[in-house]
Tab-separated table of C-alpha atoms and ligand atoms in Angstrom:
chain	number	residue	atom	x	y	z
A	23	MET	CA	26.831	131.208	37.653
A	24	ASP	CA	27.639	127.802	39.300
A	25	LEU	CA	24.784	126.006	37.722
A	26	LEU	CA	25.684	127.364	34.032
A	27	ASP	CA	29.492	126.314	34.805
A	28	THR	CA	28.272	122.834	35.676
A	29	LEU	CA	25.915	122.474	33.013
A	30	THR	CA	28.652	123.812	30.187
A	31	ALA	CA	31.242	121.350	31.687
A	32	LYS	CA	29.036	118.379	31.652
A	33	GLY	CA	27.783	119.409	28.071
A	34	LEU	CA	31.036	119.671	26.686
A	35	ARG	CA	31.907	116.090	27.963
A	36	GLY	CA	28.765	114.913	26.592
A	37	GLU	CA	27.237	113.894	30.118
A	38	VAL	CA	23.570	114.626	30.945
A	39	PRO	CA	22.485	117.070	33.666
A	40	THR	CA	20.475	115.887	36.751
A	41	ARG	CA	16.735	116.513	36.619
A	42	GLU	CA	17.179	118.960	39.254
A	43	GLU	CA	19.591	120.839	37.090
A	44	ALA	CA	17.344	120.940	34.000
A	45	LEU	CA	14.502	122.285	36.105
A	46	ALA	CA	16.531	124.923	37.343
A	47	VAL	CA	17.484	126.106	33.601
A	48	LEU	CA	13.683	126.603	33.436
A	49	ALA	CA	13.506	128.612	36.548
A	50	THR	CA	16.141	131.198	35.387
A	51	THR	CA	15.255	134.868	35.176
A	52	ASP	CA	15.258	136.852	32.098
A	53	ASP	CA	18.106	138.781	33.543
A	54	GLU	CA	20.251	135.473	33.367
A	55	LEU	CA	18.635	134.531	30.007
A	56	LEU	CA	21.749	135.550	27.634
A	57	ASP	CA	23.901	133.552	29.968
A	58	VAL	CA	21.809	130.716	29.736
A	59	VAL	CA	21.935	131.026	25.836
A	60	ALA	CA	25.744	131.456	25.921
A	61	ALA	CA	26.213	128.573	28.154
A	62	ALA	CA	24.021	126.005	26.115
A	63	GLY	CA	25.421	127.519	22.860
A	64	LYS	CA	28.825	126.656	23.875
A	65	VAL	CA	27.671	123.021	24.012
A	66	ARG	CA	25.840	123.290	20.754
A	67	ARG	CA	29.063	124.601	19.112
A	68	ARG	CA	31.131	121.634	20.645
A	69	TRP	CA	28.968	119.031	18.974
A	70	PHE	CA	27.476	120.794	15.975
A	71	GLY	CA	29.964	123.736	15.125
A	72	ARG	CA	28.027	126.484	13.325
A	73	ARG	CA	26.156	124.136	11.239
A	74	VAL	CA	22.253	124.188	10.744
A	75	LYS	CA	20.390	121.442	9.221
A	76	LEU	CA	17.425	122.403	7.145
A	77	ASN	CA	14.273	119.809	6.848
A	78	TYR	CA	11.465	120.168	4.636
A	79	LEU	CA	8.026	119.056	5.127
A	80	VAL	CA	5.671	117.521	2.784
A	81	ASN	CA	2.211	116.763	4.002
A	82	LEU	CA	0.989	113.921	1.940
A	83	LYS	CA	-2.553	113.757	3.314
A	84	SER	CA	-4.076	116.631	5.142
A	85	GLY	CA	-6.871	116.714	8.020
A	86	LEU	CA	-9.673	114.234	8.455
A	87	CYS	CA	-7.912	112.280	11.178
A	88	PRO	CA	-9.708	110.210	13.425
A	89	GLU	CA	-7.544	110.749	16.408
A	90	ASP	CA	-8.421	113.517	18.886
A	91	CYS	CA	-4.885	115.062	19.701
A	92	ASN	CA	-5.957	118.242	21.221
A	93	TYR	CA	-3.104	120.456	19.860
A	94	CYS	CA	-3.457	119.230	16.292
A	95	SER	CA	-5.536	121.432	13.437
A	96	GLN	CA	-6.163	117.750	11.724
A	97	ARG	CA	-7.870	116.213	14.732
A	98	LEU	CA	-11.258	114.572	14.762
A	99	GLY	CA	-13.846	117.569	15.073
A	100	SER	CA	-11.375	120.179	14.370
A	101	LYS	CA	-12.895	123.446	12.843
A	102	ALA	CA	-9.793	124.848	11.708
A	103	GLU	CA	-9.885	125.983	8.232
A	104	ILE	CA	-6.932	123.959	6.925
A	105	LEU	CA	-6.377	122.505	3.632
A	106	LYS	CA	-7.870	118.964	3.568
A	107	TYR	CA	-6.808	116.474	1.102
A	108	THR	CA	-6.089	112.890	0.611
A	109	TRP	CA	-2.908	111.283	-0.389
A	110	LEU	CA	-0.685	113.003	-2.735
A	111	LYS	CA	0.442	111.068	-5.897
A	112	PRO	CA	4.395	110.267	-5.749
A	113	ASP	CA	4.929	112.845	-8.466
A	114	GLN	CA	3.163	115.515	-6.475
A	115	ALA	CA	5.045	114.761	-3.553
A	116	ALA	CA	8.433	114.713	-5.378
A	117	GLU	CA	7.797	117.808	-6.947
A	118	ALA	CA	7.253	119.564	-3.450
A	119	ALA	CA	10.351	117.889	-1.897
A	120	ARG	CA	12.324	119.135	-5.090
A	121	ALA	CA	11.455	122.783	-3.913
A	122	GLY	CA	12.576	121.853	-0.237
A	123	VAL	CA	16.009	120.355	-1.621
A	124	ALA	CA	16.572	123.274	-3.908
A	125	GLY	CA	16.190	125.441	-1.125
A	126	GLY	CA	18.778	123.940	0.892
A	127	ALA	CA	17.006	121.034	2.606
A	128	LYS	CA	18.861	118.079	3.393
A	129	ARG	CA	16.162	116.078	4.775
A	130	VAL	CA	12.718	115.729	3.424
A	131	CYS	CA	9.957	114.654	5.911
A	132	LEU	CA	7.011	112.983	4.470
A	133	VAL	CA	3.909	113.001	7.164
A	134	ALA	CA	0.439	111.944	6.879
A	135	SER	CA	-2.418	112.465	9.264
A	136	GLY	CA	-4.195	109.450	10.686
A	137	ARG	CA	-3.769	106.891	13.537
A	138	GLY	CA	-1.504	105.081	11.479
A	139	PRO	CA	-0.722	103.343	7.995
A	140	THR	CA	-2.386	100.497	6.185
A	141	ASP	CA	-0.244	98.172	4.219
A	142	ARG	CA	-1.427	99.678	1.304
A	143	ASP	CA	-0.310	103.330	2.657
A	144	ILE	CA	3.125	101.710	3.105
A	145	ASP	CA	2.841	100.854	-0.630
A	146	ARG	CA	2.234	104.569	-1.559
A	147	VAL	CA	4.957	106.049	0.544
A	148	THR	CA	7.169	103.629	-1.023
A	149	ASP	CA	6.513	104.803	-4.430
A	150	THR	CA	6.722	108.375	-3.269
A	151	MET	CA	10.231	107.746	-1.680
A	152	ALA	CA	11.476	106.116	-5.002
A	153	ALA	CA	9.943	108.961	-6.989
A	154	ILE	CA	12.025	111.677	-4.861
A	155	GLN	CA	15.063	109.493	-4.450
A	156	GLU	CA	15.014	109.162	-8.435
A	157	ALA	CA	15.628	113.082	-8.705
A	158	ASP	CA	17.733	113.532	-5.450
A	159	PRO	CA	19.574	110.072	-4.374
A	160	GLU	CA	21.318	111.877	-1.511
A	161	VAL	CA	18.365	113.473	0.270
A	162	GLU	CA	17.716	112.065	3.624
A	163	ILE	CA	14.081	110.810	3.797
A	164	CYS	CA	12.063	110.927	7.139
A	165	VAL	CA	8.725	109.219	7.324
A	166	CYS	CA	5.801	110.306	9.650
A	167	LEU	CA	2.565	108.059	9.532
A	168	GLY	CA	1.465	107.625	13.107
A	169	LEU	CA	1.428	104.291	14.935
A	170	LEU	CA	3.321	101.465	13.051
A	171	SER	CA	2.100	97.623	12.834
A	172	ASP	CA	4.561	95.034	12.973
A	173	ASN	CA	6.853	94.921	10.029
A	174	GLN	CA	5.772	98.433	8.844
A	175	ALA	CA	9.013	100.086	9.863
A	176	GLU	CA	11.201	97.117	8.197
A	177	ARG	CA	9.259	97.596	4.926
A	178	LEU	CA	10.092	101.547	5.056
A	179	LYS	CA	13.643	100.800	5.898
A	180	ALA	CA	13.697	98.339	3.017
A	181	ALA	CA	12.447	101.067	1.051
A	182	GLY	CA	14.967	103.661	1.333
A	183	ALA	CA	13.675	105.545	4.700
A	184	ASP	CA	16.494	106.871	6.684
A	185	ALA	CA	14.313	107.955	9.610
A	186	TYR	CA	10.832	107.857	11.415
A	187	ASN	CA	9.477	110.434	13.192
A	188	HIS	CA	6.885	110.046	16.174
A	189	ASN	CA	6.671	112.244	19.059
A	190	LEU	CA	6.124	111.506	22.600
A	191	ASN	CA	4.785	115.148	22.863
A	192	THR	CA	4.426	115.509	26.756
A	193	SER	CA	4.958	113.493	29.784
A	194	GLU	CA	3.517	110.254	30.262
A	195	LYS	CA	1.572	111.538	33.454
A	196	THR	CA	-0.341	114.140	31.485
A	197	TYR	CA	-0.607	112.451	28.022
A	198	GLY	CA	-4.175	111.368	28.650
A	199	ASP	CA	-5.143	115.174	29.065
A	200	ILE	CA	-4.216	115.803	25.628
A	201	THR	CA	-5.415	112.666	23.723
A	202	THR	CA	-7.749	109.947	24.483
A	203	THR	CA	-7.762	107.727	21.204
A	204	HIS	CA	-4.125	106.425	21.794
A	205	THR	CA	-1.600	106.326	24.577
A	206	TYR	CA	1.762	107.345	25.611
A	207	ALA	CA	2.785	103.662	25.629
A	208	ASP	CA	1.596	103.236	21.884
A	209	ARG	CA	3.733	106.109	21.033
A	210	VAL	CA	6.820	104.584	23.104
A	211	ASP	CA	6.001	101.271	20.827
A	212	THR	CA	6.013	102.700	17.854
A	213	VAL	CA	9.380	104.541	18.366
A	214	LYS	CA	10.750	101.391	19.484
A	215	LYS	CA	9.720	99.643	16.140
A	216	ALA	CA	11.142	102.239	14.072
A	217	HIS	CA	14.699	102.228	16.041
A	218	GLY	CA	14.452	98.448	15.896
A	219	ALA	CA	14.178	98.383	12.285
A	220	GLY	CA	17.284	100.259	11.717
A	221	LEU	CA	15.608	103.507	11.299
A	222	SER	CA	16.866	106.817	12.829
A	223	ALA	CA	14.662	107.765	15.441
A	224	CYS	CA	13.128	111.317	15.408
A	225	SER	CA	11.094	112.035	18.494
A	226	GLY	CA	10.118	115.346	20.312
A	227	LEU	CA	7.714	117.164	22.322
A	228	ILE	CA	5.302	120.183	21.939
A	229	ALA	CA	5.623	122.993	24.436
A	230	GLY	CA	2.653	125.463	25.577
A	231	MET	CA	-0.214	122.985	26.278
A	232	GLY	CA	-0.403	123.835	29.766
A	233	GLU	CA	2.232	121.539	31.033
A	234	SER	CA	4.592	122.045	34.135
A	235	ASP	CA	8.163	122.202	34.165
A	236	GLU	CA	8.254	118.835	35.453
A	237	ASP	CA	6.184	117.555	32.333
A	238	LEU	CA	8.711	118.958	30.060
A	239	VAL	CA	11.811	117.834	32.156
A	240	ASP	CA	9.960	114.491	32.297
A	241	VAL	CA	9.421	114.041	28.461
A	242	VAL	CA	12.833	115.283	27.575
A	243	PHE	CA	14.772	112.690	29.771
A	244	ALA	CA	12.265	109.921	28.195
A	245	LEU	CA	13.476	111.136	24.859
A	246	ARG	CA	16.957	110.801	25.824
A	247	GLU	CA	16.278	107.511	27.313
A	248	LEU	CA	14.658	106.243	24.348
A	249	GLY	CA	17.622	107.002	22.177
A	250	SER	CA	16.015	109.598	19.992
A	251	ASP	CA	18.597	110.999	17.370
A	252	SER	CA	16.668	113.884	16.734
A	253	VAL	CA	14.288	115.782	19.144
A	254	PRO	CA	11.875	118.386	17.434
A	255	VAL	CA	10.803	121.235	19.855
A	256	ASN	CA	7.614	122.139	19.022
A	257	PHE	CA	5.796	125.324	20.521
A	258	LEU	CA	2.200	124.832	20.297
A	259	ILE	CA	0.579	126.608	17.350
A	260	PRO	CA	-3.007	127.383	19.150
A	261	PHE	CA	-5.294	127.158	15.911
A	262	GLU	CA	-8.715	128.490	16.001
A	263	GLY	CA	-11.137	125.545	15.929
A	264	THR	CA	-9.069	123.510	18.344
A	265	PRO	CA	-9.543	122.739	22.272
A	266	LEU	CA	-6.178	124.436	22.554
A	267	ALA	CA	-6.973	127.556	20.591
A	268	LYS	CA	-6.548	130.110	23.819
A	269	GLU	CA	-3.534	128.294	25.116
A	270	TRP	CA	-1.250	131.323	24.560
A	271	ASN	CA	1.173	130.651	27.352
A	272	LEU	CA	4.776	131.005	25.750
A	273	THR	CA	7.010	133.889	25.444
A	274	PRO	CA	10.277	134.060	23.290
A	275	GLN	CA	12.264	133.983	26.669
A	276	ARG	CA	10.467	130.886	27.712
A	277	CYS	CA	11.166	129.171	24.617
A	278	LEU	CA	14.595	129.888	24.650
A	279	ARG	CA	14.860	128.526	28.109
A	280	ILE	CA	13.064	125.278	27.113
A	281	LEU	CA	15.536	125.115	24.029
A	282	ALA	CA	18.479	125.650	26.361
A	283	MET	CA	17.264	122.790	28.710
A	284	VAL	CA	16.666	120.436	25.799
A	285	ARG	CA	20.198	121.087	24.570
A	286	PHE	CA	21.827	120.488	27.976
A	287	VAL	CA	19.768	117.148	28.363
A	288	ASN	CA	20.753	116.350	24.596
A	289	PRO	CA	24.346	117.718	24.274
A	290	ASP	CA	25.087	115.575	21.328
A	291	THR	CA	21.751	114.911	19.795
A	292	GLU	CA	20.082	116.922	16.706
A	293	VAL	CA	17.688	119.543	18.582
A	294	ARG	CA	15.493	121.065	15.975
A	295	ILE	CA	13.331	124.097	16.414
A	296	ALA	CA	10.095	122.595	14.809
A	297	GLY	CA	6.576	124.269	14.395
A	298	GLY	CA	5.704	127.477	16.158
A	299	ARG	CA	9.184	128.913	15.685
A	300	GLU	CA	7.918	132.100	14.067
A	301	VAL	CA	4.937	132.588	16.252
A	302	HIS	CA	6.427	132.160	19.679
A	303	LEU	CA	10.180	133.099	19.225
A	304	ARG	CA	9.352	135.876	16.656
A	305	SER	CA	12.377	138.366	16.472
A	306	MET	CA	14.246	136.061	18.957
A	307	GLN	CA	14.532	133.450	16.299
A	308	PRO	CA	18.288	133.845	15.549
A	309	LEU	CA	19.212	133.308	19.408
A	310	GLY	CA	17.702	129.795	18.979
A	311	LEU	CA	19.996	128.892	16.526
A	312	HIS	CA	22.763	129.098	19.279
A	313	LEU	CA	20.700	126.176	21.264
A	314	ALA	CA	19.166	124.025	18.339
A	315	ASN	CA	21.203	122.820	15.401
A	316	SER	CA	18.381	122.177	13.100
A	317	ILE	CA	15.210	124.071	11.743
A	318	PHE	CA	12.458	123.220	9.404
A	319	LEU	CA	12.584	125.573	6.020
A	320	GLY	CA	9.484	127.253	4.817
A	321	ASP	CA	5.955	126.035	5.626
A	322	TYR	CA	4.795	123.558	8.215
A	323	LEU	CA	2.138	121.216	7.598
A	324	THR	CA	-0.934	123.066	8.212
A	325	SER	CA	0.533	126.641	8.772
A	326	GLU	CA	2.996	128.935	6.950
A	327	GLY	CA	6.122	129.729	8.282
A	328	GLN	CA	8.232	132.589	7.221
A	329	ALA	CA	9.637	132.725	3.753
A	330	GLY	CA	12.317	130.295	3.027
A	331	GLN	CA	14.585	132.851	1.715
A	332	THR	CA	14.149	134.481	5.164
A	333	ASP	CA	15.133	131.465	6.906
A	334	LEU	CA	18.383	131.516	4.863
A	335	ASP	CA	19.226	135.089	5.385
A	336	MET	CA	18.639	134.849	9.315
A	337	ILE	CA	20.967	131.751	9.311
A	338	LYS	CA	23.810	133.436	7.356
A	339	ASP	CA	23.081	136.786	9.270
A	340	ALA	CA	23.356	135.191	12.640
A	341	GLY	CA	26.608	133.623	11.518
A	342	PHE	CA	25.807	129.988	11.028
A	343	GLU	CA	25.899	127.997	7.853
A	344	VAL	CA	23.525	125.554	6.296
A	345	GLU	CA	24.696	121.826	6.707
A	346	GLY	CA	25.576	120.271	3.319
A	347	ALA	CA	24.294	116.918	2.045
A	348	GLY	CA	27.770	115.572	2.357
A	349	GLU	CA	27.981	116.512	6.093
A	350	ALA	CA	27.301	114.163	8.902
A	351	THR	CA	24.689	115.709	11.161
A	352	LEU	CA	25.571	113.674	14.577
A	353	PRO	CA	28.980	113.511	16.226
A	354	ARG	CA	30.714	110.218	15.096
A	355	HIS	CA	30.145	108.660	18.682
A	356	ARG	CA	26.463	109.296	18.226
A	357	ALA	CA	26.109	107.967	14.757
A	358	ASP	CA	28.116	104.746	15.817
A	359	VAL	CA	25.722	104.448	18.914
A	360	ALA	CA	22.690	104.668	16.608
A	361	ALA	CA	24.148	102.166	14.028
A	362	ALA	CA	24.850	99.835	16.765
A	363	SER	CA	21.616	99.852	18.646
A	364	SER	CA	19.754	99.568	15.050
A	365	ALA	CA	21.757	96.330	14.537
A	366	ALA	CA	20.844	95.093	17.636
A	367	SER	CA	17.246	95.727	17.141
A	368	ALA	CA	17.321	97.928	20.335
A	369	CYS	CA	14.984	100.782	21.336
A	370	GLY	CA	13.855	103.712	19.841
A	371	SER	CA	12.407	107.431	20.214
A	372	GLY	CA	8.990	108.784	19.970
A	373	GLY	CA	6.838	110.420	17.395
A	374	GLY	CA	3.620	112.210	16.121
A	375	CYS	CA	2.186	113.694	13.086
A	376	GLY	CA	3.243	117.099	12.844
A	377	PRO	CA	5.275	120.030	13.712
A	378	CYS	CA	3.045	122.014	16.016
A	379	GLY	CA	3.946	124.749	22.428
A	380	GLY	CA	2.685	126.570	27.514
A	381	HIS	CA	2.416	127.612	31.022
A	382	ALA	CA	0.709	129.833	33.474
A	383	HIS	CA	1.652	132.925	35.528
A	384	ALA	CA	0.723	135.673	37.808
A	385	PRO	CA	0.716	139.563	37.201
A	386	ALA	CA	4.076	141.039	37.336
A	387	SER	CA	4.894	142.946	40.635
A	388	GLU	CA	8.265	144.491	41.887
A	389	ASP	CA	8.943	141.084	43.819
A	390	THR	CA	7.926	138.858	40.738
A	391	PRO	CA	11.190	137.592	38.889
A	392	ALA	CA	10.779	138.861	35.342
A	393	SER	CA	10.668	135.358	33.937
A	394	ALA	CA	7.760	134.187	36.087
A	395	ALA	CA	5.830	137.361	35.052
A	396	GLU	CA	6.360	137.107	31.446
A	397	ASP	CA	5.844	133.248	31.032
A	398	THR	CA	2.186	133.761	31.678
A	399	ASP	CA	1.977	135.434	28.510
A	400	ALA	CA	-0.148	138.698	28.175
A	401	SER	CA	-2.401	137.103	25.544
A	402	ASP	CA	-3.514	134.206	27.758
A	403	GLY	CA	-7.102	133.190	26.989
A	404	GLU	CA	-7.458	135.266	23.561
A	405	LEU	CA	-7.577	133.819	20.035
A	406	ARG	CA	-4.407	135.231	18.273
A	407	SER	CA	-5.471	134.634	14.611
A	408	ASP	CA	-3.102	137.414	13.870
A	409	LEU	CA	-0.262	135.305	14.648
A	410	VAL	CA	-1.397	131.939	13.017
A	411	LYS	CA	-1.626	131.776	9.233
A	412	VAL	CA	-3.012	128.511	7.558
A	413	ARG	CA	-1.052	127.113	4.804
A	414	LEU	CA	-2.860	127.737	1.498
A	415	ARG	CA	0.248	127.078	-0.692
A	416	GLY	CA	2.649	124.338	-1.685
A	417	ALA	CA	1.390	120.543	-1.346
A	418	GLY	CA	-2.076	119.969	-2.044
A	419	THR	CA	-2.894	123.211	-3.999
A	420	GLU	CA	-1.949	124.529	-7.387
A	421	LEU	CA	0.305	127.436	-5.904
A	422	ALA	CA	4.228	126.971	-5.444
A	423	PRO	CA	5.734	125.667	-2.227
A	424	ASN	CA	7.544	128.160	0.220
A	425	ALA	CA	11.127	126.834	0.258
B	12	LIG	S1	-1.247	114.439	15.793
B	12	LIG	FE1	-1.545	113.145	13.959
B	12	LIG	S2	-2.807	111.357	15.080
B	12	LIG	FE2	-3.033	113.243	16.285
B	12	LIG	S3	-4.960	114.313	15.376
B	12	LIG	FE3	-3.090	115.149	14.428
B	12	LIG	S4	-2.761	114.008	12.511
B	12	LIG	FE4	-4.074	112.705	13.782
């Protein structure tokens, strides 16, 4: 297939495909899927070998958010029966982080719901990072607190943060359809603030919210232009009690095509399978490892993942290995670019709270390509509470974390 030969050759050289080539990946059929995975897998192995970086989420403050992001179980007016609690104490957060590091995580992601942090919140997170680094000096810390005000990114950097997460989530064109309380431009601004302060930019997307292929390609190219060092790919978890509860538009095949497209556009960038991995990829998760070089270990912010040991077993069974604390994630030339752009206070990448994925379709017929038929999932329009399990353990509870 000429397309895949072209994309592989570009990816091996670290070149970005054209927008038309990225769209063509999303339009491939299920008959072509394994060829797509194999092609993007070559690119993944060129830059990241068989390493899988493990990240561990600690939800510092859960629920009760004044913002109205439609995809989020913590949003204003959410009826989702999630854990709700205010700021964890530093020792509580450090205990949860330790469980993740003990399970193999290289990076701990400290996340709090809300529009953005107050200066007092930055103090709290500073104390929390100190408690975590006292126990695990080598651990990477990424912070995700929403929209940043002036100088807050600099304070986080000075306090020892390595990275800041703020997702762009979807295209600029459709951003207003998923959130009204802040704008796409607000998100871009925060990513730039973080990157400009010398923090590694972690910014990604959510697939499965009803967006078009063009929207997905738009946001992925925007993330590349912003210089995101890490691109989390969330697949929407349609929580009961949120506006997108019936938005079940993804299939495992669609998710793999999206991951492959993100990999081709970001050949030498960390691509992370984030929220919704178990819900949407299901038994196809191991194929995702041939595309992404990073995943979350254990549970997510407000939903449960599979057991941490199952994550580790899956990585081993699929022939991959957990990336060690002493190993660089990004290829050398990317790390150099990140350092140089930080020093020059250049741009950044997007972000948002929470690993949290869609599409539409027509009935299958003999004339309908398999991908198009299946991308409009059988459960469209229904609640699937059997697939979404609310997190009731770990941070904010008396029960041990899943790591
Ligand atoms: S994504 Fe973040 S800002 Fe939006 S509702 Fe959820 S917690 Fe609030």
